[in-house]
Short mmCIF file of C-alpha atoms and ligand atoms in Angstrom, two decimals:
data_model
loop_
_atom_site.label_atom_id
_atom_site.label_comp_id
_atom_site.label_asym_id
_atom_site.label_seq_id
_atom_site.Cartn_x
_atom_site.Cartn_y
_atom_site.Cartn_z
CA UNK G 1 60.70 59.78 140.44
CA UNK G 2 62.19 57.20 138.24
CA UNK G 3 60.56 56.83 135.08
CA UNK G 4 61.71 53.46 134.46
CA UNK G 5 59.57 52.85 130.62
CA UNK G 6 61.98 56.28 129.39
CA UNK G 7 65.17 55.70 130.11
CA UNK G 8 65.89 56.02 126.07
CA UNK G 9 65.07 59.48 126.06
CA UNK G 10 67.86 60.42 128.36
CA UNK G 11 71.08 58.60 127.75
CA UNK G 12 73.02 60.02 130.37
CA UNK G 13 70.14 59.59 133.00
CA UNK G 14 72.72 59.09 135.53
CA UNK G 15 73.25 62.48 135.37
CA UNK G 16 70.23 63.52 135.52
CA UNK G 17 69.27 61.35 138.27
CA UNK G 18 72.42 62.64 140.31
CA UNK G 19 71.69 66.44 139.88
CA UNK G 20 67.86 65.31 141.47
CA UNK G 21 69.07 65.32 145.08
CA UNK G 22 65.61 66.08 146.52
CA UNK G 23 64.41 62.67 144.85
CA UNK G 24 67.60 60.96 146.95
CA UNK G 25 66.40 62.73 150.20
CA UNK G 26 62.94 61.05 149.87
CA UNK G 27 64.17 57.30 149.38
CA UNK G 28 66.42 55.00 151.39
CA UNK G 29 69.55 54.29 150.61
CA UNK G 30 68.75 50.67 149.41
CA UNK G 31 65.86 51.64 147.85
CA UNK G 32 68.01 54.22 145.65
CA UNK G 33 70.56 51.52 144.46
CA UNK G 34 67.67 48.98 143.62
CA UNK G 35 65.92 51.91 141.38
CA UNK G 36 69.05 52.86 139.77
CA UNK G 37 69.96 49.14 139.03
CA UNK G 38 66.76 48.69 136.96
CA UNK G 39 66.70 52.30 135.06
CA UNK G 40 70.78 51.83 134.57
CA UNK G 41 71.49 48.48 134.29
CA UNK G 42 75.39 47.44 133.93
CA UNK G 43 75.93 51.37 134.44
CA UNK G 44 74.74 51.26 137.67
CA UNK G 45 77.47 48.86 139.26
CA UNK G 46 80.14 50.88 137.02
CA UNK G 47 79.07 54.39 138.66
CA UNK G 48 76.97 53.80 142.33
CA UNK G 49 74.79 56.44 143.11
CA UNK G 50 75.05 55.97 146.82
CA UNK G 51 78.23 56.10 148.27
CA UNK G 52 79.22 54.99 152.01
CA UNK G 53 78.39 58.31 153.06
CA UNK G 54 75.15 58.49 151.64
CA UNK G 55 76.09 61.30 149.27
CA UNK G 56 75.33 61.18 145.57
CA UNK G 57 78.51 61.75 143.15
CA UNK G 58 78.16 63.84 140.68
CA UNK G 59 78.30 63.32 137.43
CA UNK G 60 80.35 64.58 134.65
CA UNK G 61 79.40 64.73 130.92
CA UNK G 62 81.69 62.15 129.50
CA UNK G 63 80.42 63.49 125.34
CA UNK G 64 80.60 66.57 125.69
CA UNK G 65 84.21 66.49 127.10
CA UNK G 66 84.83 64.16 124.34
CA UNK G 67 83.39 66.77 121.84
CA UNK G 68 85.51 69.64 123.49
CA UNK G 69 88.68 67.78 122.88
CA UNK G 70 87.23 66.43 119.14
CA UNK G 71 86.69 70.41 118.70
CA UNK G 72 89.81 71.96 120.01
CA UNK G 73 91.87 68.96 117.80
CA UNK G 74 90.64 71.05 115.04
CA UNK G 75 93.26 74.21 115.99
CA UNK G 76 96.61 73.48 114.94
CA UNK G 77 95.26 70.59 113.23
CA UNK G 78 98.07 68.48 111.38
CA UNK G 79 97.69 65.62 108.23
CA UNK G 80 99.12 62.67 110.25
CA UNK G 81 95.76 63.61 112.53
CA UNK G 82 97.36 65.31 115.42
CA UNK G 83 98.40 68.47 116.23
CA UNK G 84 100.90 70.84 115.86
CA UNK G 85 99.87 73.46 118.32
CA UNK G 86 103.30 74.75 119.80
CA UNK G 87 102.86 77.74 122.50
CA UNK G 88 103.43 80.89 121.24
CA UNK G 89 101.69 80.07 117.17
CA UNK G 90 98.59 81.20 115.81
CA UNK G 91 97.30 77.88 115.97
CA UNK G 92 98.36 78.21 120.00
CA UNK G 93 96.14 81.34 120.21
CA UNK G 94 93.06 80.30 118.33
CA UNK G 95 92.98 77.02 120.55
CA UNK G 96 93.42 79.10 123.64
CA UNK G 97 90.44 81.36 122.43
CA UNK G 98 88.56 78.35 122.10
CA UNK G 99 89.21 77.08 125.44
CA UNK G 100 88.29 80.36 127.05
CA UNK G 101 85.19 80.10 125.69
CA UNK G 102 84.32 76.92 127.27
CA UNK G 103 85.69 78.23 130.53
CA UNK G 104 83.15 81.21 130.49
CA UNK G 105 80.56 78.92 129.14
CA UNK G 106 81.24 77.10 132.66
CA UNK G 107 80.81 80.39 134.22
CA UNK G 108 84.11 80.13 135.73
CA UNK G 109 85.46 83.82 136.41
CA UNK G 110 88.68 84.25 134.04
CA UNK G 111 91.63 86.08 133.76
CA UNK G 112 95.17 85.89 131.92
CA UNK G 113 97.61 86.26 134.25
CA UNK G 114 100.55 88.26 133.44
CA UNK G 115 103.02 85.10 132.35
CA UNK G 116 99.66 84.18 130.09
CA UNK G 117 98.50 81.45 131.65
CA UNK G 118 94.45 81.18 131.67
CA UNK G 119 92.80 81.15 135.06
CA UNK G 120 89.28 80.23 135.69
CA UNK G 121 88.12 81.37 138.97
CA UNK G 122 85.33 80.09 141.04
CA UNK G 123 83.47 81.52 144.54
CA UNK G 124 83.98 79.30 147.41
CA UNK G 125 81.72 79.39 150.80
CA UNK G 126 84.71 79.57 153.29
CA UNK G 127 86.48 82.87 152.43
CA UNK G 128 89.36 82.49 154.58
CA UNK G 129 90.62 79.26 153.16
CA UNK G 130 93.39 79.50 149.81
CA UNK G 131 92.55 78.22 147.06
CA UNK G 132 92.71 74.65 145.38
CA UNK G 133 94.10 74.53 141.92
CA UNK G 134 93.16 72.18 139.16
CA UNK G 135 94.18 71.72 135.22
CA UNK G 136 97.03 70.85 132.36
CA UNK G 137 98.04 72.68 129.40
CA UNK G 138 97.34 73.01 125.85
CA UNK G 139 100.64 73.47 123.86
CA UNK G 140 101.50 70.45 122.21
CA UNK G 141 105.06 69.45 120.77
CA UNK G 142 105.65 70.00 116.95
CA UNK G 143 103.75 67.53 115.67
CA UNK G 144 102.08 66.22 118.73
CA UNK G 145 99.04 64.54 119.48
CA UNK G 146 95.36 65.12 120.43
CA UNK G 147 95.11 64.33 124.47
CA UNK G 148 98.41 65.51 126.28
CA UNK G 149 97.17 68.63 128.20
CA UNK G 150 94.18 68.73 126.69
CA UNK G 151 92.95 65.71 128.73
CA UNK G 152 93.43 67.52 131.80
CA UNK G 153 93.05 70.94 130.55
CA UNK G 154 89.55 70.41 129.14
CA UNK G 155 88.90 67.86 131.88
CA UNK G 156 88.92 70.46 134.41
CA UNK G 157 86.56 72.95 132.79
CA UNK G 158 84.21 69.79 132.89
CA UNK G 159 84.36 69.39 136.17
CA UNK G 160 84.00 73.52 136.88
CA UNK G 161 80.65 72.97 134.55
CA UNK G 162 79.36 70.08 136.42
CA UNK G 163 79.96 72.37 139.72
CA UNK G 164 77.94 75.32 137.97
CA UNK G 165 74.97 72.70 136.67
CA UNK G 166 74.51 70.99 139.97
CA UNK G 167 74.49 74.01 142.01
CA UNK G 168 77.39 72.94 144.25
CA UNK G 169 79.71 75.56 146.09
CA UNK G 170 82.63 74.48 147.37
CA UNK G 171 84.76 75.57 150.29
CA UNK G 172 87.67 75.91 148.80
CA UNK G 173 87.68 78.89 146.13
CA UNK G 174 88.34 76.89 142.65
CA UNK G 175 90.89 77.64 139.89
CA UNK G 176 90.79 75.81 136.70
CA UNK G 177 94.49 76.91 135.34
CA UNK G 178 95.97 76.53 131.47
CA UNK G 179 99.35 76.94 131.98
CA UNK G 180 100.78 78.49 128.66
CA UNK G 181 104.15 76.85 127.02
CA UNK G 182 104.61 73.55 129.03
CA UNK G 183 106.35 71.69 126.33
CA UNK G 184 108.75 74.68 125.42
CA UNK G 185 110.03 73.69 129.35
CA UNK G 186 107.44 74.22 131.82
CA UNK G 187 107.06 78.51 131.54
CA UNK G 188 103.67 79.65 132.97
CA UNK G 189 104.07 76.62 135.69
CA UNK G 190 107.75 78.28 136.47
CA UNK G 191 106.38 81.46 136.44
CA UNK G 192 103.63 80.67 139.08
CA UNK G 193 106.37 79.07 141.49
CA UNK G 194 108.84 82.17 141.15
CA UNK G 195 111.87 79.84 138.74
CA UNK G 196 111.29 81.33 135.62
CA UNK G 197 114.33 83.55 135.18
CA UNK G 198 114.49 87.17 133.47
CA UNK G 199 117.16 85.82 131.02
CA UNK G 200 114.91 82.99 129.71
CA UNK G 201 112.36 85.36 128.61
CA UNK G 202 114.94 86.18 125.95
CA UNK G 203 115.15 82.05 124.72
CA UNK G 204 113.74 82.00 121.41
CA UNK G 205 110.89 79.21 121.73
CA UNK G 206 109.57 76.65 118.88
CA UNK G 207 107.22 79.62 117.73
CA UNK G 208 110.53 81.51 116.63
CA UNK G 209 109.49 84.46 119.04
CA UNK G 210 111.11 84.30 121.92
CA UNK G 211 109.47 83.47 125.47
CA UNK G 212 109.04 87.15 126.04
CA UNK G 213 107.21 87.81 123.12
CA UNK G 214 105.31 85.30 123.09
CA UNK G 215 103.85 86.20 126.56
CA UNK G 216 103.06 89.46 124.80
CA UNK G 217 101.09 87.63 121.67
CA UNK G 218 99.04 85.68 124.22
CA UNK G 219 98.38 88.42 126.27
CA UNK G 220 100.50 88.35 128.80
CA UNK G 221 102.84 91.29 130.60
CA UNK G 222 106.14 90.12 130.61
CA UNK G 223 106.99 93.53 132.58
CA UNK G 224 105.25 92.48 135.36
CA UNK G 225 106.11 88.34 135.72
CA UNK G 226 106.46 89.29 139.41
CA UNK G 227 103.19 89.78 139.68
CA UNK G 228 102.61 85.91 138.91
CA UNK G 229 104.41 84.21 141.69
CA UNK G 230 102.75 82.27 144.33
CA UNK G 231 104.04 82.11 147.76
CA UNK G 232 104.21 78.72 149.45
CA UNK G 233 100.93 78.35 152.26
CA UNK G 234 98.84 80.13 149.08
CA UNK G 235 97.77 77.43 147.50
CA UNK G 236 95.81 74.38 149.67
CA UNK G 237 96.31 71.99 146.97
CA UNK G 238 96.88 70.94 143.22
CA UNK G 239 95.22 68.54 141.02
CA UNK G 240 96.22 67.30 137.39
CA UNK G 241 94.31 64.60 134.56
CA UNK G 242 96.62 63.70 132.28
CA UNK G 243 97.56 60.99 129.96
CA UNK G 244 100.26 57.93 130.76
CA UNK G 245 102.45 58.95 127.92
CA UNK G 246 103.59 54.99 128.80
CA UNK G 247 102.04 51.94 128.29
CA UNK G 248 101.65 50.52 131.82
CA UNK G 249 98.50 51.26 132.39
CA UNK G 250 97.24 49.63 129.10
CA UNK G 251 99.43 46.81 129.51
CA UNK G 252 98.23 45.35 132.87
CA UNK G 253 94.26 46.85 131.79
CA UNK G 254 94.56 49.41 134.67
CA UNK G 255 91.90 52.27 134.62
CA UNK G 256 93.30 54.62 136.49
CA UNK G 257 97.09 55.41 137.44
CA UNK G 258 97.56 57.13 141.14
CA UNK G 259 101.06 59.07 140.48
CA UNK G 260 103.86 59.18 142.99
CA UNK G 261 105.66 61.67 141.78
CA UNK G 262 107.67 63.41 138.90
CA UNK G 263 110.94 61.75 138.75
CA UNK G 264 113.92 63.56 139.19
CA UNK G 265 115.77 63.81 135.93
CA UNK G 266 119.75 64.62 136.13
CA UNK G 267 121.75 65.09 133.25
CA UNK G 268 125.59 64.96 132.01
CA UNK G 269 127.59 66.02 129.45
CA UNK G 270 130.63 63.24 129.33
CA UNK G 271 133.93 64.45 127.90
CA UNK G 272 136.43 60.86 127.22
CA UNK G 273 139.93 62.39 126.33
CA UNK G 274 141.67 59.82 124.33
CA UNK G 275 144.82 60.48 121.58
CA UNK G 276 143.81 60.82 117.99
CA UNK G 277 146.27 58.68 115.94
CA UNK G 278 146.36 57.02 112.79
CA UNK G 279 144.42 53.85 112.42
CA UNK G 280 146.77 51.66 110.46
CA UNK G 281 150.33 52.64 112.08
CA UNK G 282 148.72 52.48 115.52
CA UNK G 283 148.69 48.91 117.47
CA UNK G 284 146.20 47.24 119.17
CA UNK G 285 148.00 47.73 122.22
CA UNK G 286 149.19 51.56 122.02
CA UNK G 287 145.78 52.73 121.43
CA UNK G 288 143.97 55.07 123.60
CA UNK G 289 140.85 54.49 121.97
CA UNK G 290 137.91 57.12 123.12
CA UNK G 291 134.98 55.55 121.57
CA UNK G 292 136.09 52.19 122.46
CA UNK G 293 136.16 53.28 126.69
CA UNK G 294 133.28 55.24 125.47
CA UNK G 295 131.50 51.71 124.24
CA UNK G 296 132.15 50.27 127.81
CA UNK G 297 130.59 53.27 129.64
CA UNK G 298 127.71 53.04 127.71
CA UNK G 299 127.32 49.31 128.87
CA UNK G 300 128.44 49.92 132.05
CA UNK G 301 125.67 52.72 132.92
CA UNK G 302 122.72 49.95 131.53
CA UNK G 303 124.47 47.10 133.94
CA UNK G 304 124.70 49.57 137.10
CA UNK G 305 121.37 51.10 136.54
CA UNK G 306 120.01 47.57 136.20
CA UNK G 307 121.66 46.31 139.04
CA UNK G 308 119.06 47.27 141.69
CA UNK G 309 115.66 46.75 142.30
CA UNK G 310 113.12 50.08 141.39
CA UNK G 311 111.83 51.75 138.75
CA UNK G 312 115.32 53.86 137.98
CA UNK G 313 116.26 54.26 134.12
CA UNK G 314 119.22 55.49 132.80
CA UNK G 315 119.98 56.51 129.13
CA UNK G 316 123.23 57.43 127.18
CA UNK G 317 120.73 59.00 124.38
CA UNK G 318 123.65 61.16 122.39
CA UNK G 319 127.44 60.72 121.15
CA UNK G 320 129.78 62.43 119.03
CA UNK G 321 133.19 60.97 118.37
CA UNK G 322 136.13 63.30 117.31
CA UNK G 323 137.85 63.87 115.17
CA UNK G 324 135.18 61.60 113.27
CA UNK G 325 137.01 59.55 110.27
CA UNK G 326 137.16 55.98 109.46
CA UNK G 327 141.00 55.96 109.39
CA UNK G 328 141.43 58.26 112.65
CA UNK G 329 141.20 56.36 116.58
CA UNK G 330 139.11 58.57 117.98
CA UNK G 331 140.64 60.79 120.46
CA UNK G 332 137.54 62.82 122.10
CA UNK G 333 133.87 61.42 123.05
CA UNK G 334 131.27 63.77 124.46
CA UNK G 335 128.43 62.06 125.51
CA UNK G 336 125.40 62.30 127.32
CA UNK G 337 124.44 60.93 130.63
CA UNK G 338 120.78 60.64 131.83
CA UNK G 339 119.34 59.13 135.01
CA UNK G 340 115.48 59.51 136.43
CA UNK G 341 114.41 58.70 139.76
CA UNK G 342 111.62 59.52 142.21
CA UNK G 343 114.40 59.35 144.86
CA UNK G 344 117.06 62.17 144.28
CA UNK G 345 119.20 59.90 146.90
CA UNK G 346 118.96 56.92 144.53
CA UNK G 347 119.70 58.88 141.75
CA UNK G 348 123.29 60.08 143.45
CA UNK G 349 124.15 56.44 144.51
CA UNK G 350 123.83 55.20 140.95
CA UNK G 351 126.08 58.00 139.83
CA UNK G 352 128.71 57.85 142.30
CA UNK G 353 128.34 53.82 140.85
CA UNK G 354 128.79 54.96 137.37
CA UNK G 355 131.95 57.43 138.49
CA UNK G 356 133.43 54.21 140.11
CA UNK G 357 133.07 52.54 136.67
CA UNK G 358 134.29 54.91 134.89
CA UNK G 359 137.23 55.51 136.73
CA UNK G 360 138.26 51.75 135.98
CA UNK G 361 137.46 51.96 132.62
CA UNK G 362 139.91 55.17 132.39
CA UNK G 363 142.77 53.32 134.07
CA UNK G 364 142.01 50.11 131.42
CA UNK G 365 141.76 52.61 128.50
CA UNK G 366 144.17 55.21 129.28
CA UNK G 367 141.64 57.48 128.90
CA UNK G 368 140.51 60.48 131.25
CA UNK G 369 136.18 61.14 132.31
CA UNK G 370 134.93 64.33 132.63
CA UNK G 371 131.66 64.40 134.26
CA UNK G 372 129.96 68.18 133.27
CA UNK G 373 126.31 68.51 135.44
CA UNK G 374 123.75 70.46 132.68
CA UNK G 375 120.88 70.36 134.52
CA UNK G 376 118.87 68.68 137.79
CA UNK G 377 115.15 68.62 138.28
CA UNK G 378 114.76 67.35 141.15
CA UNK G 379 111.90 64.76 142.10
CA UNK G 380 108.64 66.09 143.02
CA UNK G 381 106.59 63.75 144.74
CA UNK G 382 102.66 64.20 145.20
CA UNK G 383 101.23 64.29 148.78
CA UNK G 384 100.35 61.22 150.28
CA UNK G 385 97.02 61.96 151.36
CA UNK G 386 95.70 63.29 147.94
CA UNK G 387 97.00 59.97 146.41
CA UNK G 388 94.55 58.37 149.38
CA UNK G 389 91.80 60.92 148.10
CA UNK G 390 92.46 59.26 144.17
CA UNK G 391 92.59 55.56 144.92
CA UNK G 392 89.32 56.11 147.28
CA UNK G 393 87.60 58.10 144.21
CA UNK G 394 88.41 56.16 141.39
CA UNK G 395 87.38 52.54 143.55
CA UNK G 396 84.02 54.06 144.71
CA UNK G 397 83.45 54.28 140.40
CA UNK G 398 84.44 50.46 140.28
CA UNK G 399 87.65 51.52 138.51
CA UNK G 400 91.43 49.76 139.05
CA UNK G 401 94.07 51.74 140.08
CA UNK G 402 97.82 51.47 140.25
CA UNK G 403 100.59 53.54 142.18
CA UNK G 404 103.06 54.64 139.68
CA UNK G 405 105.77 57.74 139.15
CA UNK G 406 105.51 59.46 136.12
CA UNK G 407 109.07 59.60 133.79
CA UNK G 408 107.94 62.83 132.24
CA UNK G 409 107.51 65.83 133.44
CA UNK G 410 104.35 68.30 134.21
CA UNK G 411 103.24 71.60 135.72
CA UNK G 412 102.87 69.08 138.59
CA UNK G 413 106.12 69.29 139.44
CA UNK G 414 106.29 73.01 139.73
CA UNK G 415 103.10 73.09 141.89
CA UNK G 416 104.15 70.32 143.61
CA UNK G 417 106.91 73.25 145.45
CA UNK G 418 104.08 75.23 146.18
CA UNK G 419 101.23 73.07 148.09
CA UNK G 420 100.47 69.06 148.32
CA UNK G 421 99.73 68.18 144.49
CA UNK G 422 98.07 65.08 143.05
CA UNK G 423 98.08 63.33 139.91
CA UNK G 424 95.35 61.16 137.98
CA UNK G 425 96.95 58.79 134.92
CA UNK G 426 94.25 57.18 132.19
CA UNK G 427 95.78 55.02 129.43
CA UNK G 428 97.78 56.00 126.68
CA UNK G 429 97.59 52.99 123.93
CA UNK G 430 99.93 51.24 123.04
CA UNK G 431 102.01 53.64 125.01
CA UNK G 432 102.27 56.14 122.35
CA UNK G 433 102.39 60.16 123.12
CA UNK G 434 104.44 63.19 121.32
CA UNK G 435 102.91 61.87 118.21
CA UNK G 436 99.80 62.06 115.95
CA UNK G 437 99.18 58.58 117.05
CA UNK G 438 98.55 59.62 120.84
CA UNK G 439 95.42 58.10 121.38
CA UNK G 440 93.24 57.42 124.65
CA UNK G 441 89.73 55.77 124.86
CA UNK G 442 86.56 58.04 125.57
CA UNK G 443 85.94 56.02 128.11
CA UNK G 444 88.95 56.39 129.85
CA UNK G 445 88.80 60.54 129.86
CA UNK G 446 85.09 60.60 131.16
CA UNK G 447 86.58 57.93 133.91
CA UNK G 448 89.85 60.32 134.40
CA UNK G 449 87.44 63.63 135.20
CA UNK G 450 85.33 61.67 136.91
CA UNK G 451 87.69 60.82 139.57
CA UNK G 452 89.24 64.02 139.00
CA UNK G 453 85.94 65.45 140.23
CA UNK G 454 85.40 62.77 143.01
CA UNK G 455 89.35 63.74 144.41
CA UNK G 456 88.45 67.54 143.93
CA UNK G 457 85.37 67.40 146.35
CA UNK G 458 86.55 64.82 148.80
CA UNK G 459 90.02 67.11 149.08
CA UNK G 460 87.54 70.00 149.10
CA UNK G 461 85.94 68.40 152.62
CA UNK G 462 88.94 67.74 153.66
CA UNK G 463 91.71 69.61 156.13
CA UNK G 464 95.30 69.15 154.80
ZN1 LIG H 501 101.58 67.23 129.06
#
């Protein structure tokens, strides 16, 4: 029963309350929400017990997730008060060491798989059905904050804990992944979907060992990568927590963010052939200024890109003029091109656009464009239904959501190839990440596994 004079005594009674399920089975539905309004006050509107299908939600422990992601800020730890953690360092290991721990303490079943990525494994009841995968990474940038990764990373092994203390076994089997280097470009997510290549193992990574040895220091087998790779059809689904890394959510006071997709990101390297010639015996009108058609690109890309309605951006984020003196008219730009996208198609109509400009600007400038692709990622959207399963979970906790795609790029996006993936934004404030000043609320992580939890279970029950 209720002890309603000792609530004190057990500040996350909720909790408690929710694990009781015996005690729900001998009240009525109504009766449960009027008992829980009294012992929980406010709390009880924010989190229902009692759900339309009668159920009680579980409840994750939104302090001790808190603590895990105070404690594993301390590895890698940096003056500015973030982190620089990058894969492949000591700090890297120590932190990964750490977060093992928590995922045996959670009595999930681990392994490092030969790429290095961590894998928590949990029993389901339904043998014959693959397995649903759920986590982030803990790598940061040099330099980076507290909560990208980690969020999700350590928000998963809270859910896998809250599984193990309420006794629940789901039909799916569960696996709570770390996937190792995903800000040195994605690796132990690439390795799981088959991309990562046998000459990248030889890139030397922000550690200064390269890819393949760092595998090696985190105990990995680079020898036996193949080993990694994850067929399409094995894998039922894919879930991710992380943070914004924008300010959106903060900015319209939006709990939770229901992601679309990853945007596609395609990138150019621009070559503008001029004639280098001398600045004073050259006239206004003789010129064939590269810089100058280069400054008319530039504004050219920002008016196309703006021109139609979406979320589309598109950056000219580098240039280098040649030969480089104040006295010389440039004769060579190389710039870059950028353009993201959730809609690959979109992204092709705005450069066949921006090939149309430049062409004029050529003929104007007597100047030549050379357009040079470096590399397409390609959008990954998330499944429709899981996005469903996200709204649903986070609106049964009283939360707000909002659809939005995310401009940076995950492990999502790799998993996203392999089964229907799904991903849960919480605010980043003021729109900060890559930084020591990355912040989130506590509030907003316990709300992001919480849902993360509520999504797992209801994809769990259902049949994609
Ligand atoms: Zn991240």
């Amino acid at each position: 029963m209720i002890d309603r004079n000792n609530n004190k005594l057990f500040p996350n009674r909720l909790a408690k309350i929710a694990a009781n399920r015996v005690f729900e089975a001998s009240m009525n539905r109504r009766e449960f929400s009027l008992g829980l309004l009294a012992a929980g006050g406010g709390l009880a509107l924010r989190y229902p017990l009692a759900t339309a299908s009668g159920s009680v939600p579980l409840q994750i422990n939104g302090a001790r997730l808190n603590g895990h992601i105070k404690a594993l800020a301390e590895f890698g730890k940096n003056p500015q008060g973030g982190v620089s953690r990058v894969a492949y360092s000591e700090a890297d290991r120590q932190g990964r060491a750490y977060v093992l721990g928590l995922m045996r303490a959670a009595k999930l079943d681990v392994a490092i798989d030969a790429a290095g990525n961590m894998i928590g494994r949990r029993a389901a009841s339904d043998h014959s059905l693959e397995p649903i995968l759920f986590g982030s990474h803990i790598d940061s940038v040099p330099e980076g904050g507290n909560y990208d990764g980690v969020v999700g990373s350590l928000g998963a092994i809270e859910v896998a804990q809250t599984l193990f203390e309420n006794n629940v076994t789901t039909r799916h089997p569960l696996e709570v992944v770390i996937f190792q280097n995903e800000e040195g470009g994605l690796i132990g997510s690439r390795a799981i979907d088959g991309q990562l290549t046998e000459k990248e193992l030889d890139l030397v990574s922000r550690s200064g060992k390269t890819i393949r040895e760092g595998i090696r220091f985190i105990g990995g087998d680079p020898a036996k990568l193949s080993t990694v790779k994850r067929e399409k059809g094995s894998v039922a689904a894919y879930l991710e927590l992380h943070i914004e890394q924008g300010g959106v959510l903060e900015r319209e006071k939006v709990d939770i963010g229901v992601v679309e997709g990853i945007v596609g990101i395609n990138w150019w390297d621009v070559t503008i052939q001029g004639f280098a010639n001398h600045a004073g015996t050259t006239a206004m009108n003789n010129r064939q200024d590269a810089l100058l058609a280069a400054a008319k690109f530039i504004e050219a890309v920002n008016r196309v890109v703006i021109s139609m309605p979406g979320r589309q951006v598109g950056t000219v984020g580098r240039i280098q003029a040649l030969p480089g003196a104040p006295n010389v008219i440039p004769g060579k730009v190389i710039l870059s091109l950028e353009l993201r996208d959730l809609d690959a198609a979109k992204i092709d109509m705005l450069y066949q656009k921006i090939r149309g400009e430049a062409d004029q600007i050529a003929k104007s400038n007597r100047v030549t464009f050379d357009f040079k692709e470096i590399n397409v990622n390609i959008p990954a959207p998330t499944d429709a239904r899981i996005r469903a399963l996200i709204d649903q979970s986070a609106k049964e906790l009283g939360l707000t959501t909002k659809q939005m795609p995310s401009g940076a790029g995950h492990d999502a996006q790799d998993m996203a190839r392999l089964a229907p993936a799904g991903m849960i934004f919480i605010p980043s404030i003021g729109g900060i990440s890559h930084s020591p000043k990355e912040f989130s609320r506590p509030k907003d992580i316990e709300n992001g596994a919480q849902v993360l939890l509520g999504a797992l279970l209801k994809l769990d029950r259902a049949n994609l």
